[in-house]
Structure formats: structure tokens, C-alpha cells
Amino acid sequence: QVRLAESEGGLVQLGGSLSLSCAASGGTFSNTAMAWFRQTPGKDREFVASISWYGDVKYYADFVKGRFIISRDNAKNTLYLHMNILKPEDTAVYYCAASSRLLQPSFVPDYWGQGTQVTVSS
């Protein structure tokens, strides 16, 4: 059983940057692909980015390509999302997710974090 805990989000100005982390615990955390999703009230949860166990394969939603970077440090059991050139549209609750399956473009989570609020002001 993998448990995920996101770091505290925050309030950022348009064009600013913010990094999120997700600490995994309570499981083997082996051969686990991970991802970030986000959700705004009234909208479906949407995929943001994903990364393979070794970090050699990454996928990004079109709306974050060139702005966000997903990374991980397996020695620390931690996933990261570095967000740059933030826009008001990026305002959402961001969720960390993990999958026991080999990373594919379509990410189906087996575990979720509780989410963390990111707000971008203009």
C-alpha cells in the first residue's frame, strides 16, 4: 500500500514559479510510475504530467509543455513538479498519483494524494 502526501501549495503571481513535491511511504515504491493531476471545482480532474520509475520517460499535457517539469528522486521516495511561467488557468488543486503499471501515455492511478491548492493571481 503506497501512501502519497503532497507538499503545501501556495499563491503565485502570473508568470511566477512554484515547485511541488510528493512524498511516498507505506509501500515498496518499486516499479511505480507516478504522475500529477489537477482539478478545478466543476471540472473533471485532468492529467498534467507523468514519469517512469527511472525517469527516462516523461509525458506532459499540451497545456504545460515547456513550462512544467516533472522529476523524481527515488532515494528520497519523492516526486516533484516544477511549475514555471504560471498562468491563472493553472489555478487548481494538484494531486500526486502513482500506478503499479509500466508507464504509458494513458495514466491510470492506483493511489492518490489528498491534493494541494495552487493559486495563480493576475
Tab-separated table of C-alpha atoms in Angstrom:
chain	number	residue	atom	x	y	z
A	1	GLN	CA	0.000	0.000	0.000
A	2	VAL	CA	1.573	3.222	-1.202
A	3	ARG	CA	0.625	6.430	0.561
A	4	LEU	CA	1.216	9.796	-1.030
A	5	ALA	CA	1.471	13.214	0.573
A	6	GLU	CA	1.813	16.449	-1.378
A	7	SER	CA	3.677	19.440	-0.070
A	8	GLU	CA	1.850	22.669	0.686
A	9	GLY	CA	0.920	24.641	-2.404
A	10	GLY	CA	0.721	28.387	-2.464
A	11	LEU	CA	-0.216	31.671	-4.063
A	12	VAL	CA	1.892	32.765	-7.019
A	13	GLN	CA	1.757	35.716	-9.388
A	14	LEU	CA	1.179	35.372	-13.109
A	15	GLY	CA	4.451	34.335	-14.723
A	16	GLY	CA	5.888	33.089	-11.463
A	17	SER	CA	7.189	29.697	-10.439
A	18	LEU	CA	6.352	27.141	-7.794
A	19	SER	CA	7.568	23.649	-7.019
A	20	LEU	CA	5.515	20.863	-5.521
A	21	SER	CA	6.694	17.622	-4.011
A	22	CYS	CA	5.004	14.354	-3.206
A	23	ALA	CA	6.410	12.006	-0.602
A	24	ALA	CA	5.613	8.316	-0.923
A	25	SER	CA	5.521	5.966	2.030
A	26	GLY	CA	3.873	2.840	3.382
A	27	GLY	CA	4.751	0.672	0.409
A	28	THR	CA	7.586	-0.857	-1.566
A	29	PHE	CA	7.524	2.011	-4.067
A	30	SER	CA	9.154	-0.257	-6.607
A	31	ASN	CA	8.382	-0.259	-10.330
A	32	THR	CA	5.970	2.569	-9.763
A	33	ALA	CA	5.140	5.172	-12.359
A	34	MET	CA	3.937	8.485	-10.985
A	35	ALA	CA	2.016	11.475	-12.188
A	36	TRP	CA	0.458	14.807	-11.381
A	37	PHE	CA	-3.172	15.675	-11.984
A	38	ARG	CA	-5.128	18.803	-11.217
A	39	GLN	CA	-8.742	19.746	-10.684
A	40	THR	CA	-10.806	22.916	-10.573
A	41	PRO	CA	-14.286	22.933	-8.988
A	42	GLY	CA	-16.901	21.965	-11.546
A	43	LYS	CA	-14.373	20.408	-13.889
A	44	ASP	CA	-13.020	16.910	-14.363
A	45	ARG	CA	-9.665	16.029	-12.938
A	46	GLU	CA	-7.118	16.415	-15.710
A	47	PHE	CA	-3.745	14.897	-16.411
A	48	VAL	CA	-0.724	17.166	-16.063
A	49	ALA	CA	2.421	15.053	-16.345
A	50	SER	CA	3.784	11.574	-15.668
A	51	ILE	CA	7.155	9.926	-15.201
A	52	SER	CA	8.507	6.379	-15.318
A	53	TRP	CA	10.297	4.695	-12.437
A	54	TYR	CA	13.748	5.589	-13.714
A	55	GLY	CA	12.688	8.963	-15.003
A	56	ASP	CA	13.706	8.109	-18.546
A	57	VAL	CA	10.202	8.504	-19.928
A	58	LYS	CA	8.001	11.510	-19.331
A	59	TYR	CA	4.669	12.668	-20.686
A	60	TYR	CA	3.168	16.128	-20.479
A	61	ALA	CA	-0.220	17.568	-21.211
A	62	ASP	CA	-0.018	20.017	-24.093
A	63	PHE	CA	-1.018	22.945	-21.920
A	64	VAL	CA	2.049	22.574	-19.684
A	65	LYS	CA	4.727	21.593	-22.200
A	66	GLY	CA	7.685	23.924	-21.998
A	67	ARG	CA	6.512	25.309	-18.653
A	68	PHE	CA	6.343	22.399	-16.205
A	69	ILE	CA	8.970	19.789	-15.412
A	70	ILE	CA	8.250	16.520	-13.669
A	71	SER	CA	11.067	14.722	-11.868
A	72	ARG	CA	11.650	12.209	-9.101
A	73	ASP	CA	14.240	11.169	-6.560
A	74	ASN	CA	13.745	7.517	-5.743
A	75	ALA	CA	16.347	7.614	-2.977
A	76	LYS	CA	14.018	10.045	-1.211
A	77	ASN	CA	10.803	8.396	-2.421
A	78	THR	CA	9.745	11.773	-3.702
A	79	LEU	CA	8.083	13.094	-6.841
A	80	TYR	CA	8.407	16.720	-7.928
A	81	LEU	CA	6.602	19.139	-10.180
A	82	HIS	CA	8.443	22.320	-11.083
A	83	MET	CA	5.988	24.837	-12.472
A	84	ASN	CA	7.157	27.878	-14.404
A	85	ILE	CA	5.515	30.742	-16.274
A	86	LEU	CA	2.357	30.108	-14.332
A	87	LYS	CA	-0.992	31.305	-15.626
A	88	PRO	CA	-4.304	31.926	-13.849
A	89	GLU	CA	-5.623	28.871	-15.699
A	90	ASP	CA	-3.140	26.782	-13.717
A	91	THR	CA	-5.070	27.524	-10.541
A	92	ALA	CA	-6.288	24.190	-9.218
A	93	VAL	CA	-5.879	21.519	-6.608
A	94	TYR	CA	-2.897	19.456	-7.653
A	95	TYR	CA	-2.849	15.738	-6.920
A	96	CYS	CA	0.034	13.326	-6.812
A	97	ALA	CA	-0.705	9.855	-8.171
A	98	ALA	CA	1.050	6.514	-8.505
A	99	SER	CA	0.497	3.454	-10.666
A	100	SER	CA	1.830	-0.072	-10.311
A	101	ARG	CA	1.806	-0.468	-14.075
A	102	LEU	CA	4.550	0.358	-16.539
A	103	LEU	CA	4.231	3.948	-17.655
A	104	GLN	CA	2.050	4.537	-20.699
A	105	PRO	CA	0.716	7.746	-22.254
A	106	SER	CA	-2.599	6.993	-20.561
A	107	PHE	CA	-2.034	7.034	-16.804
A	108	VAL	CA	-4.422	5.136	-14.557
A	109	PRO	CA	-3.672	5.791	-10.873
A	110	ASP	CA	-3.784	3.148	-8.172
A	111	TYR	CA	-3.035	5.650	-5.413
A	112	TRP	CA	-3.828	9.320	-4.840
A	113	GLY	CA	-2.561	12.018	-2.574
A	114	GLN	CA	-5.004	14.348	-0.826
A	115	GLY	CA	-4.201	17.267	-3.088
A	116	THR	CA	-2.700	20.694	-2.573
A	117	GLN	CA	-4.018	24.095	-3.627
A	118	VAL	CA	-2.115	26.200	-6.139
A	119	THR	CA	-3.467	29.656	-6.904
A	120	VAL	CA	-2.100	31.936	-9.610
A	121	SER	CA	-3.083	35.584	-9.415
A	122	SER	CA	-3.147	38.055	-12.291
